[in-house]
CSV table of C-alpha atoms and ligand atoms in Angstrom, one decimal:
chain,number,residue,atom,x,y,z
A,222,UNK,CA,-2.4,-13.3,-30.8
A,223,UNK,CA,1.0,-11.5,-30.6
A,224,UNK,CA,3.4,-12.7,-27.9
A,225,UNK,CA,2.9,-10.6,-24.8
A,226,UNK,CA,5.9,-8.3,-24.1
A,227,UNK,CA,5.7,-5.6,-21.5
A,228,UNK,CA,8.3,-3.1,-20.3
A,229,UNK,CA,9.2,-0.3,-18.0
A,230,UNK,CA,11.3,2.5,-19.4
A,231,UNK,CA,12.7,4.3,-16.4
A,232,UNK,CA,14.8,7.5,-16.8
A,233,UNK,CA,17.9,7.5,-14.7
A,234,UNK,CA,17.1,11.0,-13.3
A,235,UNK,CA,16.5,10.2,-9.7
A,236,UNK,CA,18.3,8.9,-6.7
A,237,UNK,CA,16.8,5.5,-7.0
A,238,UNK,CA,13.7,3.6,-8.2
A,239,UNK,CA,10.6,5.7,-7.5
A,240,UNK,CA,7.9,3.7,-5.6
A,241,UNK,CA,5.4,4.7,-8.4
A,242,UNK,CA,7.7,3.1,-10.9
A,243,UNK,CA,8.1,0.0,-8.7
A,244,UNK,CA,4.3,-0.2,-8.9
A,245,UNK,CA,4.3,0.1,-12.7
A,246,UNK,CA,7.1,-2.5,-12.8
A,247,UNK,CA,5.0,-5.0,-10.7
A,248,UNK,CA,2.0,-4.7,-12.9
A,249,UNK,CA,4.0,-5.0,-16.1
A,250,UNK,CA,5.8,-8.1,-14.7
A,251,UNK,CA,2.6,-9.7,-13.6
A,252,UNK,CA,0.9,-9.2,-17.0
A,253,UNK,CA,3.9,-10.6,-18.8
A,254,UNK,CA,4.0,-13.7,-16.5
A,255,UNK,CA,0.3,-14.3,-16.8
A,256,UNK,CA,0.7,-14.6,-20.5
A,257,UNK,CA,3.9,-16.5,-20.6
A,258,UNK,CA,5.4,-13.4,-22.0
A,259,UNK,CA,8.5,-11.3,-21.4
A,260,UNK,CA,9.1,-8.3,-19.2
A,261,UNK,CA,11.7,-5.9,-20.4
A,262,UNK,CA,13.6,-3.0,-18.9
A,263,UNK,CA,14.8,-0.2,-21.2
A,264,UNK,CA,16.7,2.8,-19.8
A,265,UNK,CA,15.5,6.1,-21.3
A,266,UNK,CA,18.5,8.3,-20.7
A,267,UNK,CA,18.1,10.9,-23.5
A,268,UNK,CA,17.5,13.9,-21.2
A,269,UNK,CA,21.1,14.6,-20.5
A,270,UNK,CA,20.4,17.6,-18.4
A,271,UNK,CA,18.6,15.5,-15.8
A,272,UNK,CA,20.9,12.5,-16.0
A,273,UNK,CA,22.0,11.2,-12.5
A,274,UNK,CA,25.2,9.2,-12.4
A,275,UNK,CA,24.7,5.7,-10.8
A,276,UNK,CA,20.9,6.0,-11.0
A,277,UNK,CA,20.5,3.1,-13.5
A,278,UNK,CA,22.5,0.7,-11.3
A,279,UNK,CA,20.4,1.6,-8.3
A,280,UNK,CA,17.2,1.3,-10.2
A,281,UNK,CA,18.2,-2.3,-11.3
A,282,UNK,CA,19.3,-3.1,-7.7
A,283,UNK,CA,15.9,-2.0,-6.3
A,284,UNK,CA,14.0,-4.1,-8.8
A,285,UNK,CA,16.0,-7.1,-8.0
A,286,UNK,CA,15.5,-6.5,-4.2
A,287,UNK,CA,11.8,-6.3,-4.8
A,288,UNK,CA,11.9,-9.7,-6.5
A,289,UNK,CA,10.7,-8.4,-9.9
A,290,UNK,CA,13.1,-10.0,-12.4
A,291,UNK,CA,13.3,-8.9,-16.0
A,292,UNK,CA,13.9,-11.1,-19.0
A,293,UNK,CA,15.7,-8.5,-21.1
A,294,UNK,CA,17.5,-5.3,-20.1
A,295,UNK,CA,20.7,-3.3,-20.1
A,296,UNK,CA,22.4,-5.6,-17.7
A,297,UNK,CA,21.3,-9.0,-19.0
A,298,UNK,CA,20.9,-8.2,-22.7
A,299,UNK,CA,18.4,-9.8,-25.0
A,300,UNK,CA,17.5,-10.1,-28.7
A,301,UNK,CA,17.0,-6.3,-29.1
A,302,UNK,CA,20.1,-5.1,-27.5
A,303,UNK,CA,21.1,-2.3,-26.7
A,304,UNK,CA,18.5,-1.5,-24.1
A,305,UNK,CA,19.8,1.9,-23.2
A,306,UNK,CA,18.7,4.7,-25.4
A,307,UNK,CA,21.9,6.6,-25.4
A,308,UNK,CA,23.4,3.6,-27.2
A,309,UNK,CA,20.8,3.8,-29.9
A,310,UNK,CA,21.1,7.3,-31.2
A,311,UNK,CA,21.8,6.4,-34.9
A,312,UNK,CA,18.5,4.5,-35.0
A,313,UNK,CA,16.4,7.5,-33.9
A,314,UNK,CA,18.1,9.9,-36.3
A,315,UNK,CA,17.4,7.5,-39.2
A,316,UNK,CA,13.7,7.2,-38.2
A,317,UNK,CA,13.3,11.0,-37.7
A,318,UNK,CA,14.7,11.6,-41.2
A,319,UNK,CA,12.4,9.0,-42.6
A,320,UNK,CA,9.5,11.0,-41.3
A,321,UNK,CA,10.9,14.2,-42.8
A,322,UNK,CA,11.1,12.4,-46.2
A,323,UNK,CA,7.5,11.3,-45.8
A,324,UNK,CA,6.5,14.9,-45.0
A,325,UNK,CA,5.3,13.9,-41.5
A,326,UNK,CA,8.1,15.9,-39.8
A,327,UNK,CA,10.2,19.0,-40.7
A,328,UNK,CA,13.4,20.7,-39.8
A,329,UNK,CA,13.1,23.6,-37.5
A,330,UNK,CA,15.8,26.2,-37.3
A,331,UNK,CA,14.2,28.6,-34.8
A,332,UNK,CA,16.6,30.0,-32.4
A,333,UNK,CA,16.0,29.9,-28.6
A,334,UNK,CA,15.5,33.6,-28.7
A,335,UNK,CA,12.8,33.4,-31.3
A,336,UNK,CA,11.1,30.6,-29.4
A,337,UNK,CA,11.2,32.5,-26.1
A,338,UNK,CA,9.8,35.7,-27.7
A,339,UNK,CA,7.0,33.6,-29.3
A,340,UNK,CA,6.2,32.1,-25.9
A,341,UNK,CA,6.1,35.5,-24.3
A,342,UNK,CA,3.6,36.7,-27.0
A,343,UNK,CA,1.4,33.7,-26.4
A,344,UNK,CA,1.4,34.3,-22.7
A,345,UNK,CA,0.5,37.9,-23.2
A,346,UNK,CA,-2.4,36.8,-25.4
A,347,UNK,CA,-3.3,34.1,-22.8
A,348,UNK,CA,-2.8,31.3,-25.3
A,349,UNK,CA,-1.6,27.9,-24.5
A,350,UNK,CA,2.1,27.5,-25.3
A,351,UNK,CA,2.5,25.8,-28.7
A,352,UNK,CA,5.0,26.1,-31.5
A,353,UNK,CA,3.6,28.6,-34.1
A,354,UNK,CA,4.6,26.6,-37.1
A,355,UNK,CA,7.1,29.1,-38.5
A,356,UNK,CA,9.4,26.4,-40.0
A,357,UNK,CA,6.5,24.3,-41.0
A,358,UNK,CA,5.4,26.7,-43.6
A,359,UNK,CA,6.5,25.7,-47.1
A,360,UNK,CA,8.1,29.0,-48.0
A,361,UNK,CA,10.5,29.0,-45.1
A,362,UNK,CA,11.1,25.2,-45.1
A,363,UNK,CA,14.7,24.2,-45.6
A,364,UNK,CA,16.9,21.2,-44.9
A,365,UNK,CA,20.2,21.3,-43.0
A,366,UNK,CA,22.0,20.0,-46.1
A,367,UNK,CA,20.7,22.9,-48.3
A,368,UNK,CA,21.6,25.3,-45.6
A,369,UNK,CA,25.1,23.8,-45.4
A,370,UNK,CA,25.6,24.2,-49.1
A,371,UNK,CA,24.5,27.8,-49.0
A,372,UNK,CA,27.1,28.4,-46.3
A,373,UNK,CA,29.8,26.6,-48.3
A,374,UNK,CA,29.0,29.0,-51.1
A,375,UNK,CA,29.7,31.8,-48.7
A,376,UNK,CA,33.1,30.3,-48.1
A,377,UNK,CA,32.5,28.9,-44.6
A,378,UNK,CA,30.9,25.7,-43.5
A,379,UNK,CA,28.7,26.5,-40.6
A,380,UNK,CA,26.3,23.9,-39.4
A,381,UNK,CA,23.2,25.8,-38.2
A,382,UNK,CA,21.5,24.2,-35.2
A,383,UNK,CA,18.2,22.5,-35.9
A,384,UNK,CA,15.7,20.2,-34.5
A,385,UNK,CA,13.1,17.9,-36.2
A,386,UNK,CA,9.5,18.5,-35.3
A,387,UNK,CA,6.5,16.3,-35.8
A,388,UNK,CA,4.0,17.6,-38.3
A,389,UNK,CA,0.8,17.2,-36.5
A,390,UNK,CA,-2.3,17.4,-38.7
A,391,UNK,CA,-4.2,20.7,-38.3
A,392,UNK,CA,-7.6,19.1,-38.3
A,393,UNK,CA,-9.3,16.0,-37.0
A,394,UNK,CA,-8.8,14.0,-33.8
A,395,UNK,CA,-6.5,11.4,-32.6
A,396,UNK,CA,-8.1,8.6,-30.6
A,397,UNK,CA,-6.9,5.5,-28.8
A,398,UNK,CA,-8.4,2.9,-26.6
A,399,UNK,CA,-7.1,2.5,-23.1
A,400,UNK,CA,-7.6,-0.9,-21.6
A,401,UNK,CA,-8.5,0.5,-18.2
A,402,UNK,CA,-10.2,3.8,-19.2
A,403,UNK,CA,-11.8,3.2,-22.5
A,404,UNK,CA,-11.6,5.5,-25.5
A,405,UNK,CA,-9.6,8.7,-25.2
A,406,UNK,CA,-9.6,11.4,-27.9
A,407,UNK,CA,-7.6,14.5,-28.5
A,408,UNK,CA,-8.2,17.3,-31.0
A,409,UNK,CA,-5.2,17.6,-33.3
A,410,UNK,CA,-5.3,21.3,-33.4
A,411,UNK,CA,-4.4,21.3,-29.7
A,412,UNK,CA,-1.4,19.0,-30.1
A,413,UNK,CA,1.9,20.7,-30.4
A,414,UNK,CA,4.4,20.2,-33.3
A,415,UNK,CA,6.5,18.3,-30.8
A,416,UNK,CA,10.3,18.2,-31.2
A,417,UNK,CA,11.2,14.6,-31.9
A,418,UNK,CA,15.0,15.0,-32.5
A,419,UNK,CA,16.9,17.6,-30.5
A,420,UNK,CA,19.8,19.7,-31.8
A,421,UNK,CA,22.3,17.5,-29.8
A,422,UNK,CA,21.2,14.5,-31.9
A,423,UNK,CA,19.3,12.9,-29.0
A,424,UNK,CA,15.7,12.0,-29.6
A,425,UNK,CA,13.0,13.4,-27.3
A,426,UNK,CA,11.1,10.9,-25.2
A,427,UNK,CA,8.3,10.7,-27.8
A,428,UNK,CA,10.4,9.5,-30.7
A,429,UNK,CA,12.6,7.3,-28.5
A,430,UNK,CA,9.7,5.6,-26.8
A,431,UNK,CA,7.8,4.8,-30.0
A,432,UNK,CA,10.7,3.6,-32.1
A,433,UNK,CA,11.9,1.4,-29.3
A,434,UNK,CA,8.6,0.0,-28.3
A,435,UNK,CA,8.0,-0.9,-31.9
A,436,UNK,CA,11.5,-2.4,-32.6
A,437,UNK,CA,11.4,-4.3,-29.3
A,438,UNK,CA,8.0,-5.7,-30.2
A,439,UNK,CA,6.3,-4.4,-27.0
A,440,UNK,CA,2.7,-5.6,-27.0
A,441,UNK,CA,1.3,-3.7,-24.0
A,442,UNK,CA,2.3,-0.3,-22.7
A,443,UNK,CA,1.4,-0.1,-19.1
A,444,UNK,CA,2.5,3.2,-17.5
A,445,UNK,CA,1.4,6.0,-15.3
A,446,UNK,CA,-1.5,8.2,-16.2
A,447,UNK,CA,0.8,11.2,-16.4
A,448,UNK,CA,1.7,9.9,-19.9
A,449,UNK,CA,-1.9,10.0,-21.3
A,450,UNK,CA,-1.4,13.4,-22.8
A,451,UNK,CA,1.7,12.2,-24.6
A,452,UNK,CA,-0.1,9.2,-26.1
A,453,UNK,CA,-1.8,11.0,-29.1
A,454,UNK,CA,1.7,12.1,-30.2
A,455,UNK,CA,2.7,8.5,-30.0
A,456,UNK,CA,-0.3,7.3,-31.9
A,457,UNK,CA,0.4,9.8,-34.7
A,458,UNK,CA,4.0,8.5,-34.8
A,459,UNK,CA,2.8,4.9,-35.2
A,460,UNK,CA,0.5,6.0,-37.9
A,461,UNK,CA,3.1,8.0,-39.8
A,462,UNK,CA,5.6,5.1,-39.7
A,463,UNK,CA,2.8,2.7,-40.7
A,464,UNK,CA,3.2,0.6,-37.6
A,465,UNK,CA,0.5,-1.0,-35.5
A,466,UNK,CA,0.3,0.7,-32.0
A,467,UNK,CA,0.5,-1.5,-28.9
A,468,UNK,CA,-2.3,-1.9,-26.3
A,469,UNK,CA,-2.3,1.0,-23.8
A,470,UNK,CA,-3.2,0.9,-20.2
A,471,UNK,CA,-2.6,4.0,-18.0
A,472,UNK,CA,-2.3,3.2,-14.3
A,473,UNK,CA,-3.6,5.7,-11.7
A,474,UNK,CA,-1.0,7.9,-10.1
A,475,UNK,CA,-0.3,7.1,-6.4
A,476,UNK,CA,-1.3,9.9,-4.1
A,477,UNK,CA,-0.3,11.3,-0.7
A,478,UNK,CA,-3.0,10.9,2.0
A,479,UNK,CA,-4.2,14.4,1.2
A,480,UNK,CA,-4.7,13.2,-2.4
A,481,UNK,CA,-1.9,15.3,-3.9
A,482,UNK,CA,0.5,13.5,-6.2
A,483,UNK,CA,2.8,11.3,-4.3
A,484,UNK,CA,5.8,13.5,-3.5
A,485,UNK,CA,9.1,13.4,-1.7
A,486,UNK,CA,7.9,16.0,0.8
A,487,UNK,CA,4.9,14.0,2.1
A,488,UNK,CA,6.0,10.4,1.6
A,489,UNK,CA,9.2,8.5,1.2
A,490,UNK,CA,9.3,7.8,-2.6
A,491,UNK,CA,12.5,5.9,-3.1
A,492,UNK,CA,12.5,2.1,-2.9
A,493,UNK,CA,15.9,2.3,-1.2
A,494,UNK,CA,14.2,4.0,1.7
A,495,UNK,CA,11.9,1.1,2.3
A,496,UNK,CA,14.8,-1.3,2.2
A,497,UNK,CA,16.8,0.8,4.7
A,498,UNK,CA,13.8,1.0,7.1
A,499,UNK,CA,13.6,-2.8,7.1
A,500,UNK,CA,10.5,-3.4,5.1
A,501,UNK,CA,10.4,-6.8,3.5
A,502,UNK,CA,10.3,-6.8,-0.3
A,503,UNK,CA,7.4,-9.3,-0.3
A,504,UNK,CA,5.4,-7.0,1.9
A,505,UNK,CA,6.1,-4.0,-0.3
A,506,UNK,CA,5.1,-5.9,-3.4
A,507,UNK,CA,2.0,-7.2,-1.7
A,508,UNK,CA,1.0,-3.7,-0.6
A,509,UNK,CA,1.6,-2.3,-4.1
A,510,UNK,CA,-0.6,-5.0,-5.6
A,511,UNK,CA,-3.5,-4.0,-3.4
A,512,UNK,CA,-3.2,-0.3,-3.9
A,513,UNK,CA,-5.7,0.0,-6.8
A,514,UNK,CA,-6.9,-3.6,-7.3
A,515,UNK,CA,-8.7,-6.0,-5.0
A,516,UNK,CA,-8.0,-9.7,-4.8
A,517,UNK,CA,-11.1,-11.5,-6.1
A,518,UNK,CA,-11.5,-13.3,-2.8
A,519,UNK,CA,-11.0,-10.1,-0.9
A,520,UNK,CA,-7.6,-11.4,0.5
A,521,UNK,CA,-5.1,-8.8,1.7
A,522,UNK,CA,-2.1,-11.0,2.0
A,523,UNK,CA,-0.9,-12.9,-1.0
A,524,UNK,CA,2.3,-13.7,-2.9
A,525,UNK,CA,3.3,-12.4,-6.3
A,526,UNK,CA,2.7,-15.9,-7.6
A,527,UNK,CA,-0.9,-15.8,-6.4
A,528,UNK,CA,-1.3,-12.4,-8.0
A,529,UNK,CA,-0.1,-13.8,-11.3
A,530,UNK,CA,-2.9,-16.3,-11.1
A,531,UNK,CA,-5.8,-14.0,-10.4
A,532,UNK,CA,-4.8,-10.5,-11.4
A,533,UNK,CA,-6.9,-8.7,-14.0
A,534,UNK,CA,-5.5,-5.5,-15.5
A,535,UNK,CA,-8.9,-4.3,-16.6
A,536,UNK,CA,-10.1,-4.2,-13.0
A,537,UNK,CA,-7.5,-1.6,-11.9
A,538,UNK,CA,-9.4,1.3,-10.2
A,539,UNK,CA,-8.6,4.7,-11.5
A,540,UNK,CA,-9.7,6.8,-8.6
A,541,UNK,CA,-6.7,8.3,-6.9
A,542,UNK,CA,-5.3,5.5,-4.9
A,543,UNK,CA,-3.7,6.7,-1.7
A,544,UNK,CA,-0.3,5.4,-0.7
A,545,UNK,CA,-0.9,4.6,3.0
A,546,UNK,CA,2.4,4.0,4.8
A,547,UNK,CA,0.6,2.8,7.9
A,548,UNK,CA,-1.2,0.1,6.0
A,549,UNK,CA,2.2,-1.0,4.5
A,550,UNK,CA,3.7,-1.0,8.0
A,551,UNK,CA,0.8,-3.2,9.2
A,552,UNK,CA,1.3,-5.6,6.3
A,553,UNK,CA,5.0,-5.7,6.9
A,554,UNK,CA,4.4,-6.7,10.5
A,555,UNK,CA,2.1,-9.5,9.3
A,556,UNK,CA,4.8,-10.7,7.0
A,557,UNK,CA,7.4,-10.6,9.7
A,558,UNK,CA,5.3,-12.7,12.0
A,559,UNK,CA,4.0,-15.0,9.3
A,560,UNK,CA,7.4,-16.1,8.3
A,561,UNK,CA,8.3,-16.5,11.9
A,562,UNK,CA,5.5,-19.0,12.8
A,563,UNK,CA,6.4,-22.6,12.9
A,564,UNK,CA,4.8,-24.8,10.2
A,565,UNK,CA,2.2,-26.1,12.7
A,566,UNK,CA,-0.5,-23.7,11.8
A,567,UNK,CA,-1.7,-22.6,15.2
A,568,UNK,CA,1.6,-22.7,16.9
A,569,UNK,CA,1.2,-20.4,19.8
A,570,UNK,CA,4.9,-20.1,20.3
A,571,UNK,CA,6.7,-18.2,17.7
A,572,UNK,CA,9.8,-20.0,16.5
A,573,UNK,CA,12.7,-17.8,15.6
A,574,UNK,CA,13.4,-19.4,12.3
A,575,UNK,CA,12.8,-19.4,8.6
A,576,UNK,CA,13.2,-16.5,6.3
A,577,UNK,CA,12.8,-13.6,8.6
A,578,UNK,CA,15.8,-14.8,10.6
A,579,UNK,CA,18.1,-14.6,7.6
A,580,UNK,CA,16.5,-11.3,6.6
A,581,UNK,CA,17.2,-9.8,10.0
A,582,UNK,CA,20.7,-11.3,10.0
A,583,UNK,CA,21.4,-9.6,6.7
A,584,UNK,CA,19.9,-6.4,7.8
A,585,UNK,CA,22.1,-6.1,10.9
A,586,UNK,CA,25.1,-7.9,9.3
A,587,UNK,CA,28.4,-6.6,10.7
A,588,UNK,CA,26.5,-4.6,13.4
A,589,UNK,CA,25.0,-7.1,15.7
A,590,UNK,CA,25.9,-10.6,16.8
A,591,UNK,CA,23.7,-13.2,15.1
A,592,UNK,CA,23.6,-15.4,18.2
A,593,UNK,CA,22.1,-12.6,20.3
A,594,UNK,CA,19.6,-11.7,17.5
A,595,UNK,CA,18.6,-15.4,17.4
A,596,UNK,CA,18.0,-15.5,21.2
A,597,UNK,CA,16.1,-12.2,21.4
A,598,UNK,CA,14.0,-12.2,18.2
A,599,UNK,CA,11.1,-14.2,19.6
A,600,UNK,CA,10.8,-11.7,22.5
A,601,UNK,CA,10.2,-8.7,20.2
A,602,UNK,CA,8.7,-10.2,17.0
A,603,UNK,CA,5.1,-9.6,18.1
A,604,UNK,CA,5.9,-5.9,18.8
A,605,UNK,CA,7.7,-4.8,15.6
A,606,UNK,CA,6.5,-3.9,12.1
A,607,UNK,CA,9.8,-3.5,10.3
A,608,UNK,CA,13.3,-5.0,10.7
A,609,UNK,CA,14.5,-1.5,11.6
A,610,UNK,CA,12.2,-1.5,14.7
A,611,UNK,CA,14.0,-4.6,16.0
A,612,UNK,CA,16.9,-2.3,16.9
A,613,UNK,CA,14.6,0.2,18.7
A,614,UNK,CA,13.1,-2.6,20.8
A,615,UNK,CA,16.1,-4.9,21.3
A,616,UNK,CA,19.1,-2.5,20.9
A,617,UNK,CA,19.7,-2.7,24.7
A,618,UNK,CA,20.7,-6.3,24.5
A,619,UNK,CA,23.8,-5.2,22.5
A,620,UNK,CA,24.6,-1.9,24.1
A,621,UNK,CA,24.1,-0.3,27.5
A,622,UNK,CA,21.7,2.6,27.2
A,623,UNK,CA,23.4,6.0,26.9
A,624,UNK,CA,20.3,8.0,27.3
A,625,UNK,CA,17.3,7.4,29.6
A,626,UNK,CA,13.8,8.4,28.6
A,627,UNK,CA,13.2,9.8,32.1
A,628,UNK,CA,15.1,10.2,35.4
A,629,UNK,CA,15.2,7.1,37.7
A,630,UNK,CA,13.6,6.9,41.1
A,631,UNK,CA,16.4,5.6,43.1
A,632,UNK,CA,14.2,4.4,46.0
A,633,UNK,CA,12.1,2.2,43.7
A,634,UNK,CA,15.1,1.0,41.9
A,635,UNK,CA,16.9,-0.1,45.0
A,636,UNK,CA,14.1,-2.5,45.8
A,637,UNK,CA,14.6,-4.2,42.5
A,638,UNK,CA,18.4,-4.1,42.7
A,639,UNK,CA,18.5,-5.7,46.2
A,640,UNK,CA,16.0,-8.3,45.3
A,641,UNK,CA,17.7,-9.3,42.1
A,642,UNK,CA,21.1,-9.6,43.7
A,643,UNK,CA,20.0,-12.7,45.6
A,644,UNK,CA,17.5,-14.0,43.2
A,645,UNK,CA,17.6,-17.2,41.1
A,646,UNK,CA,18.0,-16.0,37.5
A,647,UNK,CA,14.8,-17.1,35.9
A,648,UNK,CA,11.9,-14.8,35.1
A,649,UNK,CA,9.2,-16.5,37.3
A,650,UNK,CA,11.5,-16.4,40.3
A,651,UNK,CA,12.4,-12.8,39.6
A,652,UNK,CA,8.7,-11.8,39.3
A,653,UNK,CA,7.7,-13.5,42.5
A,654,UNK,CA,10.6,-12.0,44.5
A,655,UNK,CA,10.0,-8.4,43.2
A,656,UNK,CA,6.3,-8.6,43.9
A,657,UNK,CA,7.0,-9.7,47.5
A,658,UNK,CA,9.7,-7.0,48.0
A,659,UNK,CA,7.4,-4.3,46.6
A,660,UNK,CA,4.6,-5.4,48.9
A,661,UNK,CA,6.9,-5.3,51.9
A,662,UNK,CA,8.0,-1.8,51.1
A,663,UNK,CA,4.4,-0.8,50.4
A,664,UNK,CA,5.1,0.1,46.9
A,665,UNK,CA,3.3,-0.9,43.7
A,666,UNK,CA,5.1,-3.8,41.9
A,667,UNK,CA,4.2,-2.2,38.6
A,668,UNK,CA,6.2,0.9,39.5
A,669,UNK,CA,9.2,-1.1,40.6
A,670,UNK,CA,9.1,-3.0,37.3
A,671,UNK,CA,9.0,0.3,35.4
A,672,UNK,CA,12.1,1.7,37.2
A,673,UNK,CA,13.9,-1.5,36.4
A,674,UNK,CA,12.9,-1.3,32.8
A,675,UNK,CA,14.1,2.3,32.4
A,676,UNK,CA,17.4,1.6,34.2
A,677,UNK,CA,18.3,-1.5,32.2
A,678,UNK,CA,16.9,-0.5,28.7
A,679,UNK,CA,16.7,3.3,28.9
A,680,UNK,CA,13.1,3.1,27.7
A,681,UNK,CA,9.6,2.9,29.1
A,682,UNK,CA,8.4,0.4,26.5
A,683,UNK,CA,10.0,-2.7,25.2
A,684,UNK,CA,9.8,-6.5,25.1
A,685,UNK,CA,8.7,-8.5,28.2
A,686,UNK,CA,11.0,-7.3,30.9
A,687,UNK,CA,11.9,-10.3,33.0
A,688,UNK,CA,12.4,-12.6,30.1
A,689,UNK,CA,14.7,-9.9,28.7
A,690,UNK,CA,16.7,-9.8,31.9
A,691,UNK,CA,16.9,-13.5,31.9
A,692,UNK,CA,18.6,-13.3,28.5
A,693,UNK,CA,20.7,-10.4,29.4
A,694,UNK,CA,22.2,-12.3,32.3
A,695,UNK,CA,22.5,-11.6,36.0
A,696,UNK,CA,25.9,-10.0,35.9
A,697,UNK,CA,25.1,-7.6,33.1
A,698,UNK,CA,21.8,-6.7,34.6
A,699,UNK,CA,23.3,-6.0,38.1
A,700,UNK,CA,26.2,-4.0,36.5
A,701,UNK,CA,23.6,-1.8,34.7
A,702,UNK,CA,21.6,-1.3,37.9
A,703,UNK,CA,24.6,-0.3,39.9
B,1046,LIG,N1,10.9,7.4,-19.6
B,1046,LIG,C1,9.6,7.4,-19.2
B,1046,LIG,C2,9.6,7.5,-17.7
B,1046,LIG,O1,10.5,8.1,-17.2
B,1046,LIG,C3,8.8,6.3,-19.7
B,1046,LIG,C4,7.3,6.5,-19.8
B,1046,LIG,C5,6.7,5.3,-20.5
B,1046,LIG,O2,6.6,4.3,-19.9
B,1046,LIG,O3,6.4,5.5,-21.7
B,1046,LIG,O4,8.8,7.0,-16.9
């Protein structure tokens, strides 16, 4: 068997790594690791009109944050360098011309005006848009060289703009086997004579992807299902070049809860967003793993290493998997608490330690004092699902509240204030004293506690109140109350 080499081929056209691409990356990485193979990143930056400056760097950063390392790529090189398509233009041109020589492709000189008139006609006739084969016909076929010579004869060298198009057979079908979906066939007469080399000398996606996957010895192409309709063009290219096509597996597209394609408007799509909200990369990866595949033991929480042991690409489900942010939040909360527990399995007391502590220190680095985070973490850890929520819960330890969720009832608050002024500063003593004072004033202790909470924290919900006050200190608490 050929060595297993998988890849993702992101285009630097977005702000950051799309969560759907992160999903594809995870599966490609896992399949490579399962087979002692390599996982490669290739940057497909040939669409210059959609190019976004800095996108490549941010994509690589997000992958590294997720903990999905690559063996070869634009940043770390490898035996098939360069791994960025804009640095490989000469290669595509050479292969495109080889196809022209073999009569599997042809030069097309159609002007944008002609193409748009053609499209309008097709629309008027309710036909699917497709190149009409004008330059394919033998009588009008020419090469740029011939054309240039003709112009020279006219006294002026003028290089006419041209593209190279794939010469798709007019009859027959093109078929491939998808590892997840089985056999898929397309009628050739419905396949467009796709442009493979553009007039600016850049390849289109179809040529670039096939040439590079072949030259980089990619064994498995695992990508989103939106590429299924491109695959017959790729299969034809492999055939025309005389190359063996790789194994294909098209992953299901992630969906919004309403089953529409995962979109910016309905769901956060950039991996950077998940990082900024304080999701843990381990939880994001674990969630993605479960999105269209079930652990054979039915487990929901597992590491990437465990996934590598038991994952089976053929068992990916193809029915519209929903990206459920709530489920991810739940999972993230589990990860936060898990890494928080002491090694003794059933330790009832959470121990502020381990990995989550350093993750939260990093998250709030330069903003909040580590000593205070350390002291307060165990009070809130059971109540938060992301690192970002720590601030919502525990922000009052660092800053006096500027806004209050609701007005304060002074009468109730005074009971608390007067009691605390003379109280020993530990939560049991405070609780006893406030309950007694509330009884005496014929008030409900619960209401007094709530006034106290709002006055000190600004909010009606938060971590255990009296333990929090104990940490906050007597002086600070009384200053806030007054
Ligand atoms: N450049 C394509 C993308 O943006 C790659 C698709 C493929 O994996 O073949 O996702």
